[in-house]
mmCIF file of C-alpha atoms and ligand atoms in Angstrom:
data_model
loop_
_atom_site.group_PDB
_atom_site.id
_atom_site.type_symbol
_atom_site.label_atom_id
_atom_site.label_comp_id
_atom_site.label_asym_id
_atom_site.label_seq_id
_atom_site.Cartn_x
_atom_site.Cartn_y
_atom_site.Cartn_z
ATOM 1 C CA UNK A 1 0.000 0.000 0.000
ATOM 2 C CA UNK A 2 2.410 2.368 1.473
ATOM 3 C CA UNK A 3 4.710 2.692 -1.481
ATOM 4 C CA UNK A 4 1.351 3.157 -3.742
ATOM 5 C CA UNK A 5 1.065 6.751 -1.900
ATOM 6 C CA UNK A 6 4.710 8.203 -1.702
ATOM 7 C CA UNK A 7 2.923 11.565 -2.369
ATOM 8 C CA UNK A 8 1.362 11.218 1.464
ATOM 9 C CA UNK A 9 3.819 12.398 3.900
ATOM 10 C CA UNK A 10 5.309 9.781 6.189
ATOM 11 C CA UNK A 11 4.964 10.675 9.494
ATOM 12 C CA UNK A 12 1.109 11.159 8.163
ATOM 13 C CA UNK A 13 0.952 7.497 7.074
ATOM 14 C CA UNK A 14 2.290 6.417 10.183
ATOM 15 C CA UNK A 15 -0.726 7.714 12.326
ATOM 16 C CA UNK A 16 -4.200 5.809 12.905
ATOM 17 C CA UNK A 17 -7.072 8.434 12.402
ATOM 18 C CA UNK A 18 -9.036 9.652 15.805
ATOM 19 C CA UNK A 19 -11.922 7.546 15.932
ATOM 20 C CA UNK A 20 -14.533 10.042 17.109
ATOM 21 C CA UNK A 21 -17.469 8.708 20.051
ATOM 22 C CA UNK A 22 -19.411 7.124 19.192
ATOM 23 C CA UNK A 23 -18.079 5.964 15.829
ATOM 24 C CA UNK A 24 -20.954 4.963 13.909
ATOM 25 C CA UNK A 25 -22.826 2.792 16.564
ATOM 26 C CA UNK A 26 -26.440 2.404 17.365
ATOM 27 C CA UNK A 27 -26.236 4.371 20.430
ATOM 28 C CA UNK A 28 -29.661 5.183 21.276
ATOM 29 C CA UNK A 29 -29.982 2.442 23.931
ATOM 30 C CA UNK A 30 -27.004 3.230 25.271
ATOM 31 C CA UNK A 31 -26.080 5.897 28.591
ATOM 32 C CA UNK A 32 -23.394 7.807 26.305
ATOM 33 C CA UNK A 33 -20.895 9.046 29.725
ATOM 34 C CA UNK A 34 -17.581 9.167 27.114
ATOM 35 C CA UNK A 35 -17.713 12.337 25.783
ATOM 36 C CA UNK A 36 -18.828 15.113 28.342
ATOM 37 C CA UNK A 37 -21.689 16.262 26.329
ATOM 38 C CA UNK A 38 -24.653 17.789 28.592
ATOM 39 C CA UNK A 39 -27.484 14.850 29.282
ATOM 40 C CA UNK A 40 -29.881 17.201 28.462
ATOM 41 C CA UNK A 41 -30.949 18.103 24.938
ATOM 42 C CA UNK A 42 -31.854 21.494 23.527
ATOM 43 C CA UNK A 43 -35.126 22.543 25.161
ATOM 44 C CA UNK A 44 -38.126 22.840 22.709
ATOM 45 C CA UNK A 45 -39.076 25.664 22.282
ATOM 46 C CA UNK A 46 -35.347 26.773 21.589
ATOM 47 C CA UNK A 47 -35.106 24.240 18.586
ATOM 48 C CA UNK A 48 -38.528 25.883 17.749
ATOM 49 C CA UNK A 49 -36.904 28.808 17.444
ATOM 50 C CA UNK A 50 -33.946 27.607 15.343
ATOM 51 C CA UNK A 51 -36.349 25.753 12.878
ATOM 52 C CA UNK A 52 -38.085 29.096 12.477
ATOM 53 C CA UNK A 53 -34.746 31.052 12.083
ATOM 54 C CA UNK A 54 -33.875 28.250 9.242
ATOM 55 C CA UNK A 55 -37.192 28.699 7.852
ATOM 56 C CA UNK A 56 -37.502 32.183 7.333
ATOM 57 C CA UNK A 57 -33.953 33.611 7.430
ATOM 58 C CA UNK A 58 -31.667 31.141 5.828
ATOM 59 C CA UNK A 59 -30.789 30.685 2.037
ATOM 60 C CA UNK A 60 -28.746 27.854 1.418
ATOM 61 C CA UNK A 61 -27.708 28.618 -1.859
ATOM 62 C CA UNK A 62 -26.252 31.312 -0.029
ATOM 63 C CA UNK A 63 -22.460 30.868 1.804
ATOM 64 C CA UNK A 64 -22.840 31.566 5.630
ATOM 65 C CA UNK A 65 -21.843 34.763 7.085
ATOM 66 C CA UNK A 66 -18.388 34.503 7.084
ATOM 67 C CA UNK A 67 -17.375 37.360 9.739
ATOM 68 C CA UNK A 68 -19.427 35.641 12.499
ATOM 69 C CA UNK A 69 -20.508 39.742 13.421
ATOM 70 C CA UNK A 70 -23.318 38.808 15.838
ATOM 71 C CA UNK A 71 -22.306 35.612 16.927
ATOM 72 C CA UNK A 72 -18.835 37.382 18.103
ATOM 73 C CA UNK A 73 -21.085 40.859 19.879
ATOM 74 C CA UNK A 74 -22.571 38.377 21.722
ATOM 75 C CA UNK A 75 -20.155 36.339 22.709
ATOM 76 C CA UNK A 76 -18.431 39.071 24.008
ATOM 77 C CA UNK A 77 -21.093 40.241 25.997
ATOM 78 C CA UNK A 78 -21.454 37.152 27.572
ATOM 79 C CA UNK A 79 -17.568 36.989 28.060
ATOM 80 C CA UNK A 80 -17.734 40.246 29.792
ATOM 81 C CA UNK A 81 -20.839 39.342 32.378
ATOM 82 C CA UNK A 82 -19.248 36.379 33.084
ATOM 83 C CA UNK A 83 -16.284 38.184 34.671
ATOM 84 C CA UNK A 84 -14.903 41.632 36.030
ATOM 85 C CA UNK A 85 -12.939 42.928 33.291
ATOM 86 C CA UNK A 86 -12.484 46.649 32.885
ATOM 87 C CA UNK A 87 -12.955 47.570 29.852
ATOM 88 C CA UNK A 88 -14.179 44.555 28.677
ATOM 89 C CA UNK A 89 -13.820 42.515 25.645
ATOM 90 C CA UNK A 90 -15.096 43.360 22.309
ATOM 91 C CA UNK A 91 -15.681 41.275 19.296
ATOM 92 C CA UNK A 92 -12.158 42.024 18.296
ATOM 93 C CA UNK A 93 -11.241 39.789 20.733
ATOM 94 C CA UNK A 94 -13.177 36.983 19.901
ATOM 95 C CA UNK A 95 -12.456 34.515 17.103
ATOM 96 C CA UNK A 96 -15.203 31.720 16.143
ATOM 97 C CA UNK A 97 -13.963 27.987 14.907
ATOM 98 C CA UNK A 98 -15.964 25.147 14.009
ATOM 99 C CA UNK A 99 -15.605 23.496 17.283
ATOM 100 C CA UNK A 100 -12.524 24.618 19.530
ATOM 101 C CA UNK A 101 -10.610 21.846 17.704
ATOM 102 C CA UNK A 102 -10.506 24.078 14.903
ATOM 103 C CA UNK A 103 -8.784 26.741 16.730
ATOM 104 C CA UNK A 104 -6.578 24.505 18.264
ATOM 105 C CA UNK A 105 -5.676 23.335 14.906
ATOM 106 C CA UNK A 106 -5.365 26.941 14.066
ATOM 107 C CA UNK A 107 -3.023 28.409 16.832
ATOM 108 C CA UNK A 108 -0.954 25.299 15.658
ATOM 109 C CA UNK A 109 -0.785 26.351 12.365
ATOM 110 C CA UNK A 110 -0.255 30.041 13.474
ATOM 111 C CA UNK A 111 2.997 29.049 15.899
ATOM 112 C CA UNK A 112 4.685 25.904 15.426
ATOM 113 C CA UNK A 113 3.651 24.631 11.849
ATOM 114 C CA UNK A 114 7.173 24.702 9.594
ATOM 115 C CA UNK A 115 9.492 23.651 12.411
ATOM 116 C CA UNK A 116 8.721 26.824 14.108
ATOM 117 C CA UNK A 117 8.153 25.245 17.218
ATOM 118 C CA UNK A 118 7.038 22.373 19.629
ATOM 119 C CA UNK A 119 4.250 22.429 22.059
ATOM 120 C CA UNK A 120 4.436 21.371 25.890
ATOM 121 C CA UNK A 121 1.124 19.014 27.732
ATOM 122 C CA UNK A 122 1.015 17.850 31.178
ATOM 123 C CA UNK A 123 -0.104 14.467 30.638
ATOM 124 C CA UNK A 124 -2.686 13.254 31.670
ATOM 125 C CA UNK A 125 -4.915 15.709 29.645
ATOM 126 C CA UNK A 126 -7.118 16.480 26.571
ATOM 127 C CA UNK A 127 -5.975 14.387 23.376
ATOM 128 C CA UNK A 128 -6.665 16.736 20.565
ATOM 129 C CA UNK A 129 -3.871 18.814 21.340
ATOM 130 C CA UNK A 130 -1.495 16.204 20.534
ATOM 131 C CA UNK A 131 -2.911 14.240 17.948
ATOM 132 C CA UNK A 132 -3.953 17.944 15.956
ATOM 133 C CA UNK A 133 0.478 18.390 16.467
ATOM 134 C CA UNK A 134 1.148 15.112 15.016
ATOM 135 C CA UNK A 135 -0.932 15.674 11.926
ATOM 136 C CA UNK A 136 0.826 18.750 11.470
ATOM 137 C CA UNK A 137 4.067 17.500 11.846
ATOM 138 C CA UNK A 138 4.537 18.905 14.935
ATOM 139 C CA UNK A 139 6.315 17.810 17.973
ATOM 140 C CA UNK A 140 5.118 17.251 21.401
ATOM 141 C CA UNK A 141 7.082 17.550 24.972
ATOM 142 C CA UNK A 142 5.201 16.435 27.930
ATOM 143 C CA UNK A 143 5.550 16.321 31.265
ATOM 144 C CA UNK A 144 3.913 14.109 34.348
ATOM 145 C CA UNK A 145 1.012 15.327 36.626
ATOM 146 C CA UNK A 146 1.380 14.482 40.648
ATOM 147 C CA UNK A 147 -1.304 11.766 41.260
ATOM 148 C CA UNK A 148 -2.308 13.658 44.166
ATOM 149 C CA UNK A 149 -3.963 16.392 42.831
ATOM 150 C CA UNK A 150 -3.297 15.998 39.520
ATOM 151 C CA UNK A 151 -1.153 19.520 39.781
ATOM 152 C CA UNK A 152 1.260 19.577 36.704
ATOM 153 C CA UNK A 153 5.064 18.810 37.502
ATOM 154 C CA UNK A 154 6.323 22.271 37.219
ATOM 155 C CA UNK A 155 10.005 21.785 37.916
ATOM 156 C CA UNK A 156 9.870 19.393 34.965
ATOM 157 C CA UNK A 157 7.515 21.692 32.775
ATOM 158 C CA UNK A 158 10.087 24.611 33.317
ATOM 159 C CA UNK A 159 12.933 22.086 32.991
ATOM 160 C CA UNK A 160 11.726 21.737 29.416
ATOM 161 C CA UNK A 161 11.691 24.725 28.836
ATOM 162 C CA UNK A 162 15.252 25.863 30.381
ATOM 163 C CA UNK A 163 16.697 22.909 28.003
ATOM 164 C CA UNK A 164 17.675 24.041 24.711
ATOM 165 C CA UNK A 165 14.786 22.399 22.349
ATOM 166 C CA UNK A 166 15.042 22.546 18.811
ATOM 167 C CA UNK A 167 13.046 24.331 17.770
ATOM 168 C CA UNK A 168 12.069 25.692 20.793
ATOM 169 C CA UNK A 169 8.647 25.252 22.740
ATOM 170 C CA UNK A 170 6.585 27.992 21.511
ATOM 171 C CA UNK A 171 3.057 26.814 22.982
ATOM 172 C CA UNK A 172 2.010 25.335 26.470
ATOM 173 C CA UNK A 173 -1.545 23.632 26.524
ATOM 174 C CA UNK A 174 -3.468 23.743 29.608
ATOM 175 C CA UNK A 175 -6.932 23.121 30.272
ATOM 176 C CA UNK A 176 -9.025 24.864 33.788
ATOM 177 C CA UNK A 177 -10.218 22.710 35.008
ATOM 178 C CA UNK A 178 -8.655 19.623 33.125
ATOM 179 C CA UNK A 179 -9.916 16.731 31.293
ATOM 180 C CA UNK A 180 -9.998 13.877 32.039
ATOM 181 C CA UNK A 181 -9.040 14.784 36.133
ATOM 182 C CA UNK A 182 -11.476 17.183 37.151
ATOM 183 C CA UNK A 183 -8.786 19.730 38.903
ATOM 184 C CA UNK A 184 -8.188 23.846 38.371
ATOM 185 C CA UNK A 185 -5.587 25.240 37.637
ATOM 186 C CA UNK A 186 -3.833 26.094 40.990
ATOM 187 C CA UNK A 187 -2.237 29.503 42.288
ATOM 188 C CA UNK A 188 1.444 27.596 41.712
ATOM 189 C CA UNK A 189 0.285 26.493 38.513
ATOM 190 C CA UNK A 190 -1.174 30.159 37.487
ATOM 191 C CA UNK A 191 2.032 31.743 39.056
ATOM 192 C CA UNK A 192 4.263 29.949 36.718
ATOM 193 C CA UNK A 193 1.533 30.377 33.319
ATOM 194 C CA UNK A 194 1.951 33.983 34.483
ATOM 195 C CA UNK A 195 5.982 33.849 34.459
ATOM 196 C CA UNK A 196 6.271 32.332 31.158
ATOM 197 C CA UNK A 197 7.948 34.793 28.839
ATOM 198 C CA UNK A 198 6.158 36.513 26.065
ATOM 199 C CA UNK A 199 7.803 34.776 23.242
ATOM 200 C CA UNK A 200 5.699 31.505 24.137
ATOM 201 C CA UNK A 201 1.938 31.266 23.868
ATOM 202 C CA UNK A 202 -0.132 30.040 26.683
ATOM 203 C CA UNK A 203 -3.402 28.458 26.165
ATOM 204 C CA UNK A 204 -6.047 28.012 28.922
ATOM 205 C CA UNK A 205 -8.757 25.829 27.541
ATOM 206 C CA UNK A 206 -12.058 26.550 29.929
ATOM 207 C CA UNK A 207 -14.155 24.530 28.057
ATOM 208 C CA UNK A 208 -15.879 23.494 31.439
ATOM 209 C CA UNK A 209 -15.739 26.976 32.565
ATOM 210 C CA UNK A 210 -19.501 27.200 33.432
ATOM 211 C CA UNK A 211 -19.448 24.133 35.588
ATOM 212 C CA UNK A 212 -15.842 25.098 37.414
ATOM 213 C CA UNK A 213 -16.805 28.892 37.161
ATOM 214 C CA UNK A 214 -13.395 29.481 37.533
ATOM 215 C CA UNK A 215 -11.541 32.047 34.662
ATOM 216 C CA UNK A 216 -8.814 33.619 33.935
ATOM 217 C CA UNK A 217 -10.369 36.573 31.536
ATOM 218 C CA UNK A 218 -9.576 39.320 33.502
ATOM 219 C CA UNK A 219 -5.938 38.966 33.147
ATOM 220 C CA UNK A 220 -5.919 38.463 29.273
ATOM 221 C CA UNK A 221 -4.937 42.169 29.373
ATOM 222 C CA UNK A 222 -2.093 41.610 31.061
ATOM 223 C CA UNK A 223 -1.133 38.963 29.155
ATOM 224 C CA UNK A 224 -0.898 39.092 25.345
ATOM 225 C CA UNK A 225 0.527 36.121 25.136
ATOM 226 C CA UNK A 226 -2.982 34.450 26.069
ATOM 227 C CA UNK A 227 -5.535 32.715 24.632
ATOM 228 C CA UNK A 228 -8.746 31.319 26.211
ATOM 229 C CA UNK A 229 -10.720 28.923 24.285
ATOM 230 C CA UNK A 230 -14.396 27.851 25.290
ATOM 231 C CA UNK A 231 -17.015 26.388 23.789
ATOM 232 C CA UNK A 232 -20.656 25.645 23.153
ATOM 233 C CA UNK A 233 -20.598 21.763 22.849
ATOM 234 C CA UNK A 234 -20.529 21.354 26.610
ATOM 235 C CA UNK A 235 -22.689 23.311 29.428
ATOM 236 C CA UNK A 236 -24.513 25.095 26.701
ATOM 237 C CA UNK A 237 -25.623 21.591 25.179
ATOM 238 C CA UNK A 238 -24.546 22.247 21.326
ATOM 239 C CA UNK A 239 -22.022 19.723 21.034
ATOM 240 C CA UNK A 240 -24.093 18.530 17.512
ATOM 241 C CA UNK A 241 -23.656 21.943 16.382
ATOM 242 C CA UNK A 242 -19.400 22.852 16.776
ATOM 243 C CA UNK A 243 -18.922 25.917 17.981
ATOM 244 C CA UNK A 244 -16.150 27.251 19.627
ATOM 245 C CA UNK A 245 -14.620 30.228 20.519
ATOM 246 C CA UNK A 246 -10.822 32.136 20.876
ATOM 247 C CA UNK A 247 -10.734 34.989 23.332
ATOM 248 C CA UNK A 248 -7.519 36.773 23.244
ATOM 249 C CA UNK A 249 -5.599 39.908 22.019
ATOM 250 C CA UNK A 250 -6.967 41.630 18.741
ATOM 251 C CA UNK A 251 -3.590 41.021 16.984
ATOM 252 C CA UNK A 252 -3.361 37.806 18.131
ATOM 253 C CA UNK A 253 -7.545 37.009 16.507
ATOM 254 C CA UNK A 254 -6.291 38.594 13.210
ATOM 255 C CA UNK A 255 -3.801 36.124 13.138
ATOM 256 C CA UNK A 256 -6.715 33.248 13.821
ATOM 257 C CA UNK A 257 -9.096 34.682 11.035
ATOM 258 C CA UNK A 258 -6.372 34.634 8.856
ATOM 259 C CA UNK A 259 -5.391 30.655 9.107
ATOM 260 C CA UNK A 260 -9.245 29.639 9.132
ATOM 261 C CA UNK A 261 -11.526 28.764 6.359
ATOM 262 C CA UNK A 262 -13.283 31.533 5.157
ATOM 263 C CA UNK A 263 -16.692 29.686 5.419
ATOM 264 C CA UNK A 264 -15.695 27.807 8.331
ATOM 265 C CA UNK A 265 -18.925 28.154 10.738
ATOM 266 C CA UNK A 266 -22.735 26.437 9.007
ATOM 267 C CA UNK A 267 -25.384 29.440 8.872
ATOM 268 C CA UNK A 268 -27.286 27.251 11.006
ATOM 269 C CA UNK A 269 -24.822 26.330 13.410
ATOM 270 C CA UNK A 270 -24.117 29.891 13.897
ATOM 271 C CA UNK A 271 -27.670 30.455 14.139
ATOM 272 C CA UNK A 272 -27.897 27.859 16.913
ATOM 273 C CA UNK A 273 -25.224 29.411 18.844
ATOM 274 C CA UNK A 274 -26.906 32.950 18.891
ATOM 275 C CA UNK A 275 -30.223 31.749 19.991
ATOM 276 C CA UNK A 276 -28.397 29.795 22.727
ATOM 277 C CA UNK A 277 -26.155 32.729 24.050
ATOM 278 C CA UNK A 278 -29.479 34.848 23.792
ATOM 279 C CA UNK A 279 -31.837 32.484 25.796
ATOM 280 C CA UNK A 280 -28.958 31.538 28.422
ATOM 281 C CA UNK A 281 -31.336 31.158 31.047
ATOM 282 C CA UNK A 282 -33.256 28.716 29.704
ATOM 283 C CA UNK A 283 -30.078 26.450 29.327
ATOM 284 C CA UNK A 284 -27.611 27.419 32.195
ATOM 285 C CA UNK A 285 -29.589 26.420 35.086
ATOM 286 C CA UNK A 286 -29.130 23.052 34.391
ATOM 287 C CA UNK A 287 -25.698 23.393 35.431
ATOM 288 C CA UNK A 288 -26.338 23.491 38.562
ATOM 289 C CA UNK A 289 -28.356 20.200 38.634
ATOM 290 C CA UNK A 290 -25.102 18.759 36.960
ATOM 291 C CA UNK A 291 -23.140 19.773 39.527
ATOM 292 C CA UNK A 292 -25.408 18.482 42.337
ATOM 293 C CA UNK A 293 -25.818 15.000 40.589
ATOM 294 C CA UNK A 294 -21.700 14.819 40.348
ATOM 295 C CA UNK A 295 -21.117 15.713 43.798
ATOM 296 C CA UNK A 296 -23.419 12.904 44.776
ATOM 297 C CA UNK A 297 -22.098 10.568 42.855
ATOM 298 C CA UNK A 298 -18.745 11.130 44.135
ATOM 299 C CA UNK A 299 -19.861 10.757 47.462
ATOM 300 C CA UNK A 300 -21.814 7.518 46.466
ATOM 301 C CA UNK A 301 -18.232 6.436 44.550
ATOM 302 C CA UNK A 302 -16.176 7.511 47.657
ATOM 303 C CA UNK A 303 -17.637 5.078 49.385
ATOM 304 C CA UNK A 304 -16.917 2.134 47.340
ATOM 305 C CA UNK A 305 -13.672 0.477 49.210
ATOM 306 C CA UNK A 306 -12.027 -0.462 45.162
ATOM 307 C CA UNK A 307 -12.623 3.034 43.778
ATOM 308 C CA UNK A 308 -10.157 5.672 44.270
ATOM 309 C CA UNK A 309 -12.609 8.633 42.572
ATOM 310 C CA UNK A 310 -11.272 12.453 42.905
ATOM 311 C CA UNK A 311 -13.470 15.327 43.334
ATOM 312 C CA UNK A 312 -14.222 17.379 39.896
ATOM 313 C CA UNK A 313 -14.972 20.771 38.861
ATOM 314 C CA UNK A 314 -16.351 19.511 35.843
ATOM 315 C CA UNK A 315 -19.202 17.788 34.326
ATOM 316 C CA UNK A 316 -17.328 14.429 35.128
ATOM 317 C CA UNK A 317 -15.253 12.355 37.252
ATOM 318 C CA UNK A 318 -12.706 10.744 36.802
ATOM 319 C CA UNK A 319 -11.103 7.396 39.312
ATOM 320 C CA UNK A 320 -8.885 4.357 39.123
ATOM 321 C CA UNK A 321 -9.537 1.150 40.599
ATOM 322 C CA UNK A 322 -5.900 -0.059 41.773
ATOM 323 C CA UNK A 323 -4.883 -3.453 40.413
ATOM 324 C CA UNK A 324 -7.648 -3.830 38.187
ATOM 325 C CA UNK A 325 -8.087 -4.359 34.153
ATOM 326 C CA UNK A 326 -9.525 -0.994 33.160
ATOM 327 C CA UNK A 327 -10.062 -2.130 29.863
ATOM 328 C CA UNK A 328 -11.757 -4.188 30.872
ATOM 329 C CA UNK A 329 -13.953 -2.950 33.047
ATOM 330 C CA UNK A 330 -14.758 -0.520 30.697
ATOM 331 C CA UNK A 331 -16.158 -3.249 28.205
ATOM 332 C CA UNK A 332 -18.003 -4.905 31.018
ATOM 333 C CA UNK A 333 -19.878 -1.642 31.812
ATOM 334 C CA UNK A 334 -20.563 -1.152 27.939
ATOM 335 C CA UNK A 335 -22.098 -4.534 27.640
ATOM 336 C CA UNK A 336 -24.377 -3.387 30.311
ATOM 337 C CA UNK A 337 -25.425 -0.387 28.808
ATOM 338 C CA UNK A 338 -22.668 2.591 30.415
ATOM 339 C CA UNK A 339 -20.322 3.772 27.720
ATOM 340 C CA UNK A 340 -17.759 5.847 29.490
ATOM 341 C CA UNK A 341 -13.972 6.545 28.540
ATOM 342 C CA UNK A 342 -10.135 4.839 29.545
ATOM 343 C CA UNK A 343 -7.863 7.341 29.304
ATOM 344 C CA UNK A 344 -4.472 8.761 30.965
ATOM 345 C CA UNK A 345 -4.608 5.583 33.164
ATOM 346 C CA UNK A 346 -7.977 5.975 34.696
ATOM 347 C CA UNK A 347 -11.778 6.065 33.592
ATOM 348 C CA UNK A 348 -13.485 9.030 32.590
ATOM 349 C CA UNK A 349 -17.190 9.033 33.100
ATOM 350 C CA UNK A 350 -19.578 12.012 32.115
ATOM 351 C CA UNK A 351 -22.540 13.014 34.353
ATOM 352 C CA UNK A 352 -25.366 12.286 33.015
ATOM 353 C CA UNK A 353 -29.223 12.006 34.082
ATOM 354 C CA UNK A 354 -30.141 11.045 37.314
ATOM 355 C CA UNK A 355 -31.454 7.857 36.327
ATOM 356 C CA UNK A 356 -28.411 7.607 33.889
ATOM 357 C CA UNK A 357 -26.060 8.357 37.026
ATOM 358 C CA UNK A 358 -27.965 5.806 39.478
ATOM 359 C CA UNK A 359 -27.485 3.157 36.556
ATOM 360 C CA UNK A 360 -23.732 4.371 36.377
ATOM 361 C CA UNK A 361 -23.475 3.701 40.287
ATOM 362 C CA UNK A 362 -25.387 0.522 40.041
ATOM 363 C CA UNK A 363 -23.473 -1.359 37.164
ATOM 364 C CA UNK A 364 -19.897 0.405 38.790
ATOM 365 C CA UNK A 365 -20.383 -1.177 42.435
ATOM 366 C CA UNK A 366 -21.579 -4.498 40.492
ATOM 367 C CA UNK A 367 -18.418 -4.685 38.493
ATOM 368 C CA UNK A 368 -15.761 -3.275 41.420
ATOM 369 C CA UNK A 369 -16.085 -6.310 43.677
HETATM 370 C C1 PLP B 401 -14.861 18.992 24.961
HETATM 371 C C2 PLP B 401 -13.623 19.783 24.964
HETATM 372 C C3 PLP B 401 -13.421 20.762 23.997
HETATM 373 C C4 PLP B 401 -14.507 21.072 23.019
HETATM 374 O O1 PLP B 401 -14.180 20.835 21.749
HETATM 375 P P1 PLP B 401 -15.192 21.271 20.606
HETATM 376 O O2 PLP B 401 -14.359 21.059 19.403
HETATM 377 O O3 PLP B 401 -15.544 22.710 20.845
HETATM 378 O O4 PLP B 401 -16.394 20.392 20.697
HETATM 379 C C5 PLP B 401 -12.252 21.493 24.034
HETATM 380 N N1 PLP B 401 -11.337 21.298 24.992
HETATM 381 C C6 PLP B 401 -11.515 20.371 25.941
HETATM 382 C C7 PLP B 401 -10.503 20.211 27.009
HETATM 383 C C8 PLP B 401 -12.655 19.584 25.944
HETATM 384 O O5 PLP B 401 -12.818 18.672 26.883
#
């Protein structure tokens, strides 16, 4: 095969694609705890709404609108409510991807693509950083976590950094709180983001930032060398739809809009987003149920002599059970009906419903003895 595509790069051919949740399976019957979606679909008369929207204000023979205008005024107003920040954050601080993936892809392409540089992860943590690197023919550095807290090992992290890389480390990935472990960042951690010098780009993914409420907006301004990425596919239940979102220095978002494809964001996805952002209220509070839900199931998971389970600030939880075959475990629990996620060296499992959780607790304890 291999020598039939010489034209295909080779570290390319050496990788296996991602294969996406919940790759092409019947998955109606199943509780779907893998990916950290929200439990709860779109509320009705919301996807009234959109179907409206799509009825009376989209052409499809018509591209999208491909300056995201009100999509980005609104995002920045709900930026700027959702933190003190004087003056706040306009749209020229906001950049719009299809999906944060995209814009991770993106600030890879704007940094390190070319040999330019290498990026540093504290394993464990989100995937897509790497794997977007590798298909870009970038290199990765990463350093441990402390399996106490799940803190990242900053004497190694600066450690790579002091050692002469070639090329250098240009971006550090860090996600508040992260996935798949459930901590924020702490004030050591911050402290050290906030020493880094200006020549490397930090990125603080808060993708779970309305479940941790934790954010480090306000001190974008101090720090050009920022970037905060959120996203829609989480708390605000859109995952179907990809939308993301770059907040960061206006120089820095020119630089975004120019690596992105022009027509990058679906009329109706963008659509979607807006009406979401503008009926908040009718979404957000179930955040709060969420969190009330994971709390008792970690308490309920605590108790359970096999499981080691940390506490989250997150829409999930993640735990080890020492000695054991998490592999398969994790099969055992699908065959029952509780699709959740192995990774980093522990299981990852979303919060779901509260019948979906009580199942999760059930078929756990059942398969722990
Ligand atoms: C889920 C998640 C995202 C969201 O990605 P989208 O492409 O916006 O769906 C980004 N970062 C982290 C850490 C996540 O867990």
């Amino acid at each position: 095969m291999r020598d039939r595509f010489l034209f295909i790069r080779s570290d390319l051919a050496q990788l296996a694609a991602y294969v996406p949740n919940p790759g092409g399976e019947v998955t109606t019957a199943l509780d779907c705890l893998d990916a950290n979606e929200s439990p709860f679909d779109l509320p009705s008369q919301l996807k009234e709404k959109l179907a409206w929207h799509y009825q009376q204000e989209i052409s499809t023979n018509r591209y999208p609108d491909g300056s995201h205008q009100v999509l980005k005024e609104l995002i920045a107003q709900y930026v700027n409510e959702s933190a003190e920040i004087n003056p706040g954050v306009t749209k020229d601080h906001i950049s719009v991807g299809n999906g944060s993936d995209e814009l991770i892809r993106s600030l890879l392409i704007a940094t390190c693509l070319g040999n330019e540089g290498l990026i540093l992860v504290a394993n464990p943590t989100f995937s897509m950083y790497a794997i977007l690197a590798k298909t870009l023919g970038i290199s990765i550095v990463s350093v441990e976590r402390l399996e106490t807290d799940f803190s990242i090992d900053l004497d190694a992290a600066q450690k790579a950094l002091n050692s002469a890389q070639n090329p250098p480390i240009r971006v550090v990935f860090v996600v508040h709180p992260n996935s798949p472990t459930g901590n924020v960042l702490t004030s050591a951690e911050l402290n050290w983001l906030r020493s880094l010098p200006k020549d490397i780009l930090v990125v603080i993914d808060e993708a779970y930032f309305e479940f941790s409420k934790t954010s480090v907006v306000s001190e974008l301004q101090q720090h050009p060398n920022w970037v905060i990425l959120r996203t829609f596919s989480k708390a605000f239940r859109l995952a179907t739809h990809r939308v993301g979102y770059a907040i960061a220095h206006p120089e820095l978002i020119i630089t975004l809009e120019k690596v992105r494809l022009p027509y990058n964001l679906p009329a109706f996805s963008q659509a979607a987003a807006t009406i979401a952002l503008q009926h908040r209220d009718l979404i957000l509070p179930s955040v709060a149920d969420i969190i009330q839900e994971r709390d008792q199931l970690w308490q309920a998971l605590a108790e359970i002599q096999q499981i080691q389970v940390w506490r989250s600030r997150a829409n999930f939880l993640y735990l080890k059970l020492p000695d054991r075959n998490l592999e398969q475990i994790v099969q055992q629990l699908k065959s029952q009906g509780t699709v959740i996620r192995h990774t980093g060296g522990g299981l990852r499992i979303t919060i779901g419903t509260p019948a979906e959780n009580l199942r999760t607790l059930k078929r756990l304890k059942a398969v722990s003895v």
